[in-house]
PDB file of C-alpha atoms in Angstrom:
ATOM      1  CA  MET A   1     -63.197   3.083-130.873  1.00  0.00           C
ATOM      2  CA  VAL A   2     -64.871   6.471-133.242  1.00  0.00           C
ATOM      3  CA  PRO A   3     -62.465   5.332-137.287  1.00  0.00           C
ATOM      4  CA  THR A   4     -60.785   6.693-139.914  1.00  0.00           C
ATOM      5  CA  ALA A   5     -61.091   6.103-143.082  1.00  0.00           C
ATOM      6  CA  GLY A   6     -58.941   4.344-143.820  1.00  0.00           C
ATOM      7  CA  ASP A   7     -60.839   2.293-140.469  1.00  0.00           C
ATOM      8  CA  ALA A   8     -63.693   1.724-142.572  1.00  0.00           C
ATOM      9  CA  LEU A   9     -64.383  -2.114-142.315  1.00  0.00           C
ATOM     10  CA  SER A  10     -64.647  -4.816-145.352  1.00  0.00           C
ATOM     11  CA  VAL A  11     -67.610  -5.000-147.040  1.00  0.00           C
ATOM     12  CA  PRO A  12     -67.540  -7.065-149.749  1.00  0.00           C
ATOM     13  CA  SER A  13     -67.736  -5.890-152.930  1.00  0.00           C
ATOM     14  CA  ALA A  14     -70.282  -4.321-155.327  1.00  0.00           C
ATOM     15  CA  GLU A  15     -70.678  -6.713-157.515  1.00  0.00           C
ATOM     16  CA  VAL A  16     -70.638  -9.385-154.997  1.00  0.00           C
ATOM     17  CA  VAL A  17     -73.205  -7.976-153.053  1.00  0.00           C
ATOM     18  CA  LYS A  18     -75.520  -7.940-156.347  1.00  0.00           C
ATOM     19  CA  SER A  19     -73.998 -11.142-157.039  1.00  0.00           C
ATOM     20  CA  GLU A  20     -76.265 -12.478-153.622  1.00  0.00           C
ATOM     21  CA  LEU A  21     -78.233 -10.907-154.060  1.00  0.00           C
ATOM     22  CA  GLU A  22     -79.581 -12.374-156.971  1.00  0.00           C
ATOM     23  CA  LEU A  23     -81.749  -9.141-158.651  1.00  0.00           C
ATOM     24  CA  ASP A  24     -81.281  -8.765-162.859  1.00  0.00           C
ATOM     25  CA  TYR A  25     -80.520  -5.210-162.732  1.00  0.00           C
ATOM     26  CA  GLU A  26     -81.232  -4.699-166.185  1.00  0.00           C
ATOM     27  CA  ASP A  27     -84.842  -5.170-166.301  1.00  0.00           C
ATOM     28  CA  TYR A  28     -85.599  -3.292-162.804  1.00  0.00           C
ATOM     29  CA  PHE A  29     -86.365  -0.087-163.519  1.00  0.00           C
ATOM     30  CA  ASN A  30     -88.237   0.975-166.962  1.00  0.00           C
ATOM     31  CA  PRO A  31     -89.046   4.540-167.058  1.00  0.00           C
ATOM     32  CA  ALA A  32     -92.440   3.794-167.932  1.00  0.00           C
ATOM     33  CA  TRP A  33     -93.817   3.580-164.360  1.00  0.00           C
ATOM     34  CA  PHE A  34     -93.013   7.309-163.488  1.00  0.00           C
ATOM     35  CA  ASN A  35     -96.681   8.881-164.931  1.00  0.00           C
ATOM     36  CA  ASP A  36     -99.001  10.494-163.489  1.00  0.00           C
ATOM     37  CA  GLU A  37    -101.834   7.091-163.379  1.00  0.00           C
ATOM     38  CA  THR A  38     -99.524   5.123-161.645  1.00  0.00           C
ATOM     39  CA  PHE A  39     -98.588   7.129-158.976  1.00  0.00           C
ATOM     40  CA  VAL A  40    -100.734   8.553-156.279  1.00  0.00           C
ATOM     41  CA  GLU A  41    -100.257  11.665-153.691  1.00  0.00           C
ATOM     42  CA  GLU A  42    -100.437  11.296-150.177  1.00  0.00           C
ATOM     43  CA  VAL A  43    -100.575  13.867-147.579  1.00  0.00           C
ATOM     44  CA  PHE A  44     -98.649  12.908-143.920  1.00  0.00           C
ATOM     45  CA  THR A  45     -99.862  14.706-140.996  1.00  0.00           C
ATOM     46  CA  TYR A  46     -97.331  15.352-138.495  1.00  0.00           C
ATOM     47  CA  GLY A  47     -99.187  17.925-135.328  1.00  0.00           C
ATOM     48  CA  GLU A  48     -98.764  20.848-138.028  1.00  0.00           C
ATOM     49  CA  ILE A  49     -96.216  19.997-140.693  1.00  0.00           C
ATOM     50  CA  SER A  50     -98.051  18.122-143.743  1.00  0.00           C
ATOM     51  CA  ILE A  51     -95.831  16.117-145.685  1.00  0.00           C
ATOM     52  CA  VAL A  52     -96.619  15.769-149.695  1.00  0.00           C
ATOM     53  CA  LEU A  53     -95.601  12.165-150.759  1.00  0.00           C
ATOM     54  CA  CYS A  54     -95.868  11.164-154.109  1.00  0.00           C
ATOM     55  CA  GLY A  55     -94.703   7.351-154.989  1.00  0.00           C
ATOM     56  CA  LEU A  56     -96.871   3.718-155.583  1.00  0.00           C
ATOM     57  CA  SER A  57     -99.436   3.311-153.407  1.00  0.00           C
ATOM     58  CA  TRP A  58     -99.131  -0.038-151.247  1.00  0.00           C
ATOM     59  CA  ASP A  59    -101.341  -2.107-152.926  1.00  0.00           C
ATOM     60  CA  THR A  60    -100.071  -1.817-155.703  1.00  0.00           C
ATOM     61  CA  VAL A  61     -96.492  -3.137-154.158  1.00  0.00           C
ATOM     62  CA  GLN A  62     -98.780  -6.050-152.600  1.00  0.00           C
ATOM     63  CA  SER A  63    -100.512  -7.055-155.395  1.00  0.00           C
ATOM     64  CA  GLY A  64     -97.389  -8.067-157.125  1.00  0.00           C
ATOM     65  CA  LEU A  65     -97.455  -4.878-159.427  1.00  0.00           C
ATOM     66  CA  GLY A  66     -94.443  -3.312-158.035  1.00  0.00           C
ATOM     67  CA  TYR A  67     -93.019  -5.571-155.994  1.00  0.00           C
ATOM     68  CA  SER A  68     -90.162  -5.117-157.859  1.00  0.00           C
ATOM     69  CA  ARG A  69     -90.387  -1.696-157.410  1.00  0.00           C
ATOM     70  CA  ILE A  70     -90.633  -1.355-153.734  1.00  0.00           C
ATOM     71  CA  GLY A  71     -88.478   1.822-153.102  1.00  0.00           C
ATOM     72  CA  HIS A  72     -91.228   3.530-155.148  1.00  0.00           C
ATOM     73  CA  THR A  73     -93.764   2.606-151.567  1.00  0.00           C
ATOM     74  CA  LEU A  74     -93.624   3.772-148.162  1.00  0.00           C
ATOM     75  CA  TRP A  75     -92.777   1.076-145.512  1.00  0.00           C
ATOM     76  CA  ALA A  76     -94.254   1.290-142.133  1.00  0.00           C
ATOM     77  CA  ALA A  77     -90.604   2.328-140.336  1.00  0.00           C
ATOM     78  CA  GLY A  78     -90.890   5.395-142.942  1.00  0.00           C
ATOM     79  CA  HIS A  79     -93.869   6.942-140.726  1.00  0.00           C
ATOM     80  CA  PHE A  80     -93.033   4.931-137.439  1.00  0.00           C
ATOM     81  CA  LEU A  81     -89.386   7.584-138.005  1.00  0.00           C
ATOM     82  CA  ALA A  82     -90.885   9.747-139.256  1.00  0.00           C
ATOM     83  CA  ASN A  83     -92.924  10.768-135.954  1.00  0.00           C
ATOM     84  CA  PHE A  84     -90.062   9.862-133.167  1.00  0.00           C
ATOM     85  CA  LEU A  85     -88.105  12.505-135.143  1.00  0.00           C
ATOM     86  CA  TYR A  86     -91.462  15.126-134.238  1.00  0.00           C
ATOM     87  CA  HIS A  87     -91.675  14.401-131.457  1.00  0.00           C
ATOM     88  CA  HIS A  88     -87.615  14.711-130.206  1.00  0.00           C
ATOM     89  CA  LEU A  89     -87.199  17.825-132.216  1.00  0.00           C
ATOM     90  CA  GLY A  90     -84.192  17.918-129.592  1.00  0.00           C
ATOM     91  CA  LEU A  91     -81.931  14.977-131.002  1.00  0.00           C
ATOM     92  CA  ILE A  92     -81.620  16.281-134.376  1.00  0.00           C
ATOM     93  CA  GLN A  93     -82.106  21.018-134.531  1.00  0.00           C
ATOM     94  CA  GLY A  94     -78.914  22.612-135.277  1.00  0.00           C
ATOM     95  CA  LYS A  95     -77.636  18.998-136.546  1.00  0.00           C
ATOM     96  CA  ARG A  96     -76.768  17.836-139.957  1.00  0.00           C
ATOM     97  CA  ILE A  97     -79.146  15.043-140.987  1.00  0.00           C
ATOM     98  CA  LEU A  98     -78.330  11.652-143.277  1.00  0.00           C
ATOM     99  CA  GLU A  99     -81.506   9.727-144.381  1.00  0.00           C
ATOM    100  CA  ILE A 100     -79.620   6.185-146.556  1.00  0.00           C
ATOM    101  CA  GLY A 101     -81.807   4.051-147.828  1.00  0.00           C
ATOM    102  CA  CYS A 102     -84.613   6.627-148.009  1.00  0.00           C
ATOM    103  CA  GLY A 103     -86.146   5.916-150.630  1.00  0.00           C
ATOM    104  CA  LEU A 104     -89.620   8.571-151.333  1.00  0.00           C
ATOM    105  CA  GLY A 105     -87.691   9.989-148.431  1.00  0.00           C
ATOM    106  CA  LEU A 106     -90.804  10.668-145.657  1.00  0.00           C
ATOM    107  CA  THR A 107     -88.715  10.789-142.753  1.00  0.00           C
ATOM    108  CA  GLY A 108     -86.409  13.480-144.666  1.00  0.00           C
ATOM    109  CA  LEU A 109     -88.541  15.457-146.295  1.00  0.00           C
ATOM    110  CA  LEU A 110     -90.015  15.885-142.408  1.00  0.00           C
ATOM    111  CA  ALA A 111     -86.618  16.145-140.401  1.00  0.00           C
ATOM    112  CA  GLY A 112     -85.840  19.288-142.738  1.00  0.00           C
ATOM    113  CA  LYS A 113     -89.175  20.932-142.360  1.00  0.00           C
ATOM    114  CA  LEU A 114     -88.614  20.555-138.643  1.00  0.00           C
ATOM    115  CA  VAL A 115     -85.140  21.840-138.501  1.00  0.00           C
ATOM    116  CA  ASP A 116     -84.079  25.985-139.221  1.00  0.00           C
ATOM    117  CA  ASN A 117     -81.732  24.679-142.058  1.00  0.00           C
ATOM    118  CA  PRO A 118     -83.204  22.487-144.054  1.00  0.00           C
ATOM    119  CA  GLY A 119     -79.749  22.598-146.162  1.00  0.00           C
ATOM    120  CA  ASN A 120     -78.416  20.349-143.277  1.00  0.00           C
ATOM    121  CA  VAL A 121     -80.424  17.586-144.141  1.00  0.00           C
ATOM    122  CA  VAL A 122     -79.221  14.952-147.075  1.00  0.00           C
ATOM    123  CA  LEU A 123     -81.252  11.985-148.568  1.00  0.00           C
ATOM    124  CA  THR A 124     -79.898   9.185-149.819  1.00  0.00           C
ATOM    125  CA  ASP A 125     -80.775   5.976-152.048  1.00  0.00           C
ATOM    126  CA  GLY A 126     -78.347   3.362-153.141  1.00  0.00           C
ATOM    127  CA  ASP A 127     -81.078   2.983-156.742  1.00  0.00           C
ATOM    128  CA  LYS A 128     -80.402   6.545-159.195  1.00  0.00           C
ATOM    129  CA  ASN A 129     -83.649   5.349-160.439  1.00  0.00           C
ATOM    130  CA  ILE A 130     -85.847   6.003-157.328  1.00  0.00           C
ATOM    131  CA  LEU A 131     -84.130   9.666-156.933  1.00  0.00           C
ATOM    132  CA  ASP A 132     -86.820  11.234-159.785  1.00  0.00           C
ATOM    133  CA  ALA A 133     -88.933  10.524-158.283  1.00  0.00           C
ATOM    134  CA  LEU A 134     -87.361  11.183-154.512  1.00  0.00           C
ATOM    135  CA  GLN A 135     -86.957  15.061-156.274  1.00  0.00           C
ATOM    136  CA  ARG A 136     -90.233  15.513-156.722  1.00  0.00           C
ATOM    137  CA  ASN A 137     -90.997  14.646-152.973  1.00  0.00           C
ATOM    138  CA  ILE A 138     -88.695  17.493-152.997  1.00  0.00           C
ATOM    139  CA  ASP A 139     -89.911  19.694-155.158  1.00  0.00           C
ATOM    140  CA  ARG A 140     -93.320  19.260-153.953  1.00  0.00           C
ATOM    141  CA  ASN A 141     -92.495  20.299-149.818  1.00  0.00           C
ATOM    142  CA  PHE A 142     -90.263  22.779-150.392  1.00  0.00           C
ATOM    143  CA  PRO A 143     -91.856  24.503-153.465  1.00  0.00           C
ATOM    144  CA  GLU A 144     -90.158  27.786-153.691  1.00  0.00           C
ATOM    145  CA  ARG A 145     -86.167  27.601-152.188  1.00  0.00           C
ATOM    146  CA  THR A 146     -84.317  28.045-153.663  1.00  0.00           C
ATOM    147  CA  PRO A 147     -81.645  25.058-154.175  1.00  0.00           C
ATOM    148  CA  VAL A 148     -78.462  25.419-153.440  1.00  0.00           C
ATOM    149  CA  GLU A 149     -75.484  22.755-153.809  1.00  0.00           C
ATOM    150  CA  ALA A 150     -75.242  20.873-150.326  1.00  0.00           C
ATOM    151  CA  GLY A 151     -71.817  20.362-148.638  1.00  0.00           C
ATOM    152  CA  PRO A 152     -70.871  20.476-144.858  1.00  0.00           C
ATOM    153  CA  ARG A 153     -71.970  24.127-145.064  1.00  0.00           C
ATOM    154  CA  SER A 154     -74.678  24.380-146.986  1.00  0.00           C
ATOM    155  CA  ASN A 155     -77.477  27.249-146.351  1.00  0.00           C
ATOM    156  CA  SER A 156     -79.386  25.955-148.530  1.00  0.00           C
ATOM    157  CA  GLN A 157     -83.438  26.471-148.402  1.00  0.00           C
ATOM    158  CA  ARG A 158     -84.017  22.495-148.558  1.00  0.00           C
ATOM    159  CA  PRO A 159     -82.513  20.050-148.123  1.00  0.00           C
ATOM    160  CA  ALA A 160     -80.399  17.500-151.228  1.00  0.00           C
ATOM    161  CA  CYS A 161     -81.088  14.108-152.908  1.00  0.00           C
ATOM    162  CA  SER A 162     -77.888  11.908-153.609  1.00  0.00           C
ATOM    163  CA  VAL A 163     -77.255   8.145-154.844  1.00  0.00           C
ATOM    164  CA  LEU A 164     -74.954   6.733-152.482  1.00  0.00           C
ATOM    165  CA  VAL A 165     -74.793   2.439-152.597  1.00  0.00           C
ATOM    166  CA  TRP A 166     -73.178   1.406-149.151  1.00  0.00           C
ATOM    167  CA  GLY A 167     -69.206   0.230-149.044  1.00  0.00           C
ATOM    168  CA  GLU A 168     -68.911   1.784-152.424  1.00  0.00           C
ATOM    169  CA  ASP A 169     -67.587   5.443-153.110  1.00  0.00           C
ATOM    170  CA  VAL A 170     -68.328   6.625-149.825  1.00  0.00           C
ATOM    171  CA  GLU A 171     -65.136   8.063-149.704  1.00  0.00           C
ATOM    172  CA  GLU A 172     -66.247   9.984-152.584  1.00  0.00           C
ATOM    173  CA  PHE A 173     -69.786  11.237-151.204  1.00  0.00           C
ATOM    174  CA  ARG A 174     -68.034  12.126-147.702  1.00  0.00           C
ATOM    175  CA  LYS A 175     -66.083  14.662-149.690  1.00  0.00           C
ATOM    176  CA  GLN A 176     -68.988  15.972-151.261  1.00  0.00           C
ATOM    177  CA  TYR A 177     -71.218  15.942-148.177  1.00  0.00           C
ATOM    178  CA  GLY A 178     -68.726  16.033-144.933  1.00  0.00           C
ATOM    179  CA  GLN A 179     -69.530  14.272-142.144  1.00  0.00           C
ATOM    180  CA  PHE A 180     -72.951  13.747-140.682  1.00  0.00           C
ATOM    181  CA  ASP A 181     -74.122  13.856-135.925  1.00  0.00           C
ATOM    182  CA  VAL A 182     -77.317  12.134-137.241  1.00  0.00           C
ATOM    183  CA  ILE A 183     -77.374   9.239-139.399  1.00  0.00           C
ATOM    184  CA  ILE A 184     -81.190   7.749-139.689  1.00  0.00           C
ATOM    185  CA  GLY A 185     -82.434   4.714-141.810  1.00  0.00           C
ATOM    186  CA  ALA A 186     -86.278   3.193-142.293  1.00  0.00           C
ATOM    187  CA  ASP A 187     -86.534  -0.666-143.081  1.00  0.00           C
ATOM    188  CA  VAL A 188     -82.889  -0.644-143.860  1.00  0.00           C
ATOM    189  CA  LEU A 189     -82.309  -4.573-142.728  1.00  0.00           C
ATOM    190  CA  TYR A 190     -83.824  -6.763-145.773  1.00  0.00           C
ATOM    191  CA  THR A 191     -80.593  -8.453-146.664  1.00  0.00           C
ATOM    192  CA  GLU A 192     -77.676 -10.253-144.443  1.00  0.00           C
ATOM    193  CA  ALA A 193     -75.150  -9.218-147.723  1.00  0.00           C
ATOM    194  CA  SER A 194     -75.521  -6.172-147.016  1.00  0.00           C
ATOM    195  CA  LEU A 195     -75.124  -5.626-142.995  1.00  0.00           C
ATOM    196  CA  LYS A 196     -71.066  -5.751-143.672  1.00  0.00           C
ATOM    197  CA  SER A 197     -71.188  -2.280-146.590  1.00  0.00           C
ATOM    198  CA  LEU A 198     -74.024  -0.637-144.078  1.00  0.00           C
ATOM    199  CA  VAL A 199     -72.085  -0.856-141.512  1.00  0.00           C
ATOM    200  CA  ALA A 200     -69.222   0.209-142.703  1.00  0.00           C
ATOM    201  CA  THR A 201     -71.145   3.492-144.258  1.00  0.00           C
ATOM    202  CA  PHE A 202     -72.358   4.864-140.615  1.00  0.00           C
ATOM    203  CA  CYS A 203     -68.796   4.428-139.916  1.00  0.00           C
ATOM    204  CA  LEU A 204     -67.124   6.380-142.172  1.00  0.00           C
ATOM    205  CA  LEU A 205     -70.317   9.291-142.441  1.00  0.00           C
ATOM    206  CA  LEU A 206     -70.713   9.271-138.231  1.00  0.00           C
ATOM    207  CA  ASN A 207     -69.248  12.220-135.954  1.00  0.00           C
ATOM    208  CA  SER A 208     -66.495  11.417-134.064  1.00  0.00           C
ATOM    209  CA  GLU A 209     -69.124  13.739-131.750  1.00  0.00           C
ATOM    210  CA  ALA A 210     -69.462  11.328-128.694  1.00  0.00           C
ATOM    211  CA  ASN A 211     -73.626  12.593-129.039  1.00  0.00           C
ATOM    212  CA  SER A 212     -73.419  11.658-132.914  1.00  0.00           C
ATOM    213  CA  ILE A 213     -76.068   8.400-133.753  1.00  0.00           C
ATOM    214  CA  VAL A 214     -77.475   6.695-135.776  1.00  0.00           C
ATOM    215  CA  LEU A 215     -81.243   5.597-136.113  1.00  0.00           C
ATOM    216  CA  VAL A 216     -82.772   2.538-137.443  1.00  0.00           C
ATOM    217  CA  ALA A 217     -86.107   1.424-137.812  1.00  0.00           C
ATOM    218  CA  PHE A 218     -87.990  -1.300-138.843  1.00  0.00           C
ATOM    219  CA  GLN A 219     -90.222  -4.307-139.037  1.00  0.00           C
ATOM    220  CA  THR A 220     -89.339  -7.326-136.882  1.00  0.00           C
ATOM    221  CA  GLN A 221     -90.925  -9.462-139.363  1.00  0.00           C
ATOM    222  CA  TYR A 222     -87.845  -8.589-142.086  1.00  0.00           C
ATOM    223  CA  GLY A 223     -85.667  -6.887-139.991  1.00  0.00           C
ATOM    224  CA  GLY A 224     -85.579  -8.539-136.769  1.00  0.00           C
ATOM    225  CA  GLN A 225     -84.696 -11.768-138.544  1.00  0.00           C
ATOM    226  CA  LEU A 226     -80.821  -9.677-139.147  1.00  0.00           C
ATOM    227  CA  ARG A 227     -80.993  -8.202-135.904  1.00  0.00           C
ATOM    228  CA  ASP A 228     -78.270  -9.992-134.182  1.00  0.00           C
ATOM    229  CA  THR A 229     -76.207  -9.982-137.302  1.00  0.00           C
ATOM    230  CA  PHE A 230     -76.578  -6.778-137.723  1.00  0.00           C
ATOM    231  CA  LEU A 231     -75.801  -5.248-134.117  1.00  0.00           C
ATOM    232  CA  GLY A 232     -72.304  -8.285-133.685  1.00  0.00           C
ATOM    233  CA  ILE A 233     -71.284  -6.676-137.550  1.00  0.00           C
ATOM    234  CA  ALA A 234     -72.210  -3.236-135.930  1.00  0.00           C
ATOM    235  CA  SER A 235     -69.925  -4.111-131.997  1.00  0.00           C
ATOM    236  CA  GLU A 236     -66.641  -3.475-133.167  1.00  0.00           C
ATOM    237  CA  ARG A 237     -67.180   0.108-132.973  1.00  0.00           C
ATOM    238  CA  LEU A 238     -71.023   1.325-132.264  1.00  0.00           C
ATOM    239  CA  ILE A 239     -72.869   0.215-129.062  1.00  0.00           C
ATOM    240  CA  GLY A 240     -76.527  -0.662-130.012  1.00  0.00           C
ATOM    241  CA  GLU A 241     -78.872   0.434-127.815  1.00  0.00           C
ATOM    242  CA  GLN A 242     -83.268  -0.323-128.479  1.00  0.00           C
ATOM    243  CA  LEU A 243     -85.353   2.989-127.405  1.00  0.00           C
ATOM    244  CA  GLU A 244     -89.247   2.512-126.345  1.00  0.00           C
ATOM    245  CA  TRP A 245     -90.768   4.512-128.784  1.00  0.00           C
ATOM    246  CA  ASN A 246     -94.632   3.354-129.652  1.00  0.00           C
ATOM    247  CA  SER A 247     -95.996   5.166-132.297  1.00  0.00           C
ATOM    248  CA  SER A 248    -100.258   5.357-131.901  1.00  0.00           C
ATOM    249  CA  GLU A 249    -100.465   5.160-136.221  1.00  0.00           C
ATOM    250  CA  VAL A 250     -98.588   3.154-138.721  1.00  0.00           C
ATOM    251  CA  LYS A 251     -99.379   4.261-141.971  1.00  0.00           C
ATOM    252  CA  LEU A 252     -98.754   3.871-145.456  1.00  0.00           C
ATOM    253  CA  LEU A 253     -98.752   4.265-148.650  1.00  0.00           C
ATOM    254  CA  LYS A 254    -102.596   4.599-149.946  1.00  0.00           C
ATOM    255  CA  SER A 255    -103.537   1.150-148.551  1.00  0.00           C
ATOM    256  CA  SER A 256    -106.797  -0.381-147.380  1.00  0.00           C
ATOM    257  CA  GLY A 257    -105.896  -3.104-145.544  1.00  0.00           C
ATOM    258  CA  ASP A 258    -104.366  -3.369-141.978  1.00  0.00           C
ATOM    259  CA  ASP A 259    -101.405  -1.889-141.862  1.00  0.00           C
ATOM    260  CA  SER A 260    -100.599  -3.163-138.011  1.00  0.00           C
ATOM    261  CA  VAL A 261     -96.895  -4.486-137.066  1.00  0.00           C
ATOM    262  CA  ASP A 262     -94.424  -4.798-135.123  1.00  0.00           C
ATOM    263  CA  LEU A 263     -91.900  -2.252-135.295  1.00  0.00           C
ATOM    264  CA  GLU A 264     -88.421  -1.619-133.564  1.00  0.00           C
ATOM    265  CA  LEU A 265     -86.477   1.749-132.827  1.00  0.00           C
ATOM    266  CA  TRP A 266     -82.857   1.206-131.803  1.00  0.00           C
ATOM    267  CA  ARG A 267     -79.785   3.966-131.580  1.00  0.00           C
ATOM    268  CA  LEU A 268     -76.468   3.437-132.540  1.00  0.00           C
ATOM    269  CA  MET A 269     -73.860   5.463-130.953  1.00  0.00           C
ATOM    270  CA  TRP A 270     -69.457   5.847-131.370  1.00  0.00           C
ATOM    271  CA  LYS A 271     -67.572   3.065-128.669  1.00  0.00           C
ATOM    272  CA  ARG A 272     -66.236   5.039-125.922  1.00  0.00           C
TER     273      ARG A 272
END
């Protein structure tokens, strides 16, 4: 069943979610983190397309020095999902694309390079402090293209970025940006407290057309523990199917260790 705006799933309040996550948001962000000495750059190549990504190295995060800034690096499912999009261009060409929990934005940036109209791509994250790094990556990869206000009929030559907290002010976001044909998310299953809000956000922002899809990729080590709960919540309105996709390479941002992990890719579509 395709929901209307009034049919959105009930979700816990932002205060409840934050409490369950047990995060100290006042100490979560330090502007000093954003400097050239802290951040690194690396080029990710897909065929003839290169994406320059700037953020914290994976080694910095894993060492514990940057663990509270986990959104400021690249997680394995991001590169995995980007590879999938590169080899399945037909899924996104001519479509409006939303990336949720995008972090540094690798997958959404590649989508912007692949499609004819990059303005059809909107990258979002729930942490407003990530947007500085995200905008830097958009500017770096779309350097000479004039930004235009994004919306349902945007003619911008570059992707847009915005804050989007799942289950919070999603209606306002929809009024500004409209709905989307494809929603993508990499490593967005990380706490049970956020799953209802995540699914409710999908249901409000996914276009009602039969061929509209959600693509969710995650590391089995982390997201696999929440997979069944996530699919159970989604099953009220969406049907999920695991896709077979064996990427030959998993790449992290400036990692010196073994990056091999088990990954999963799921497609969700409206129940009919």
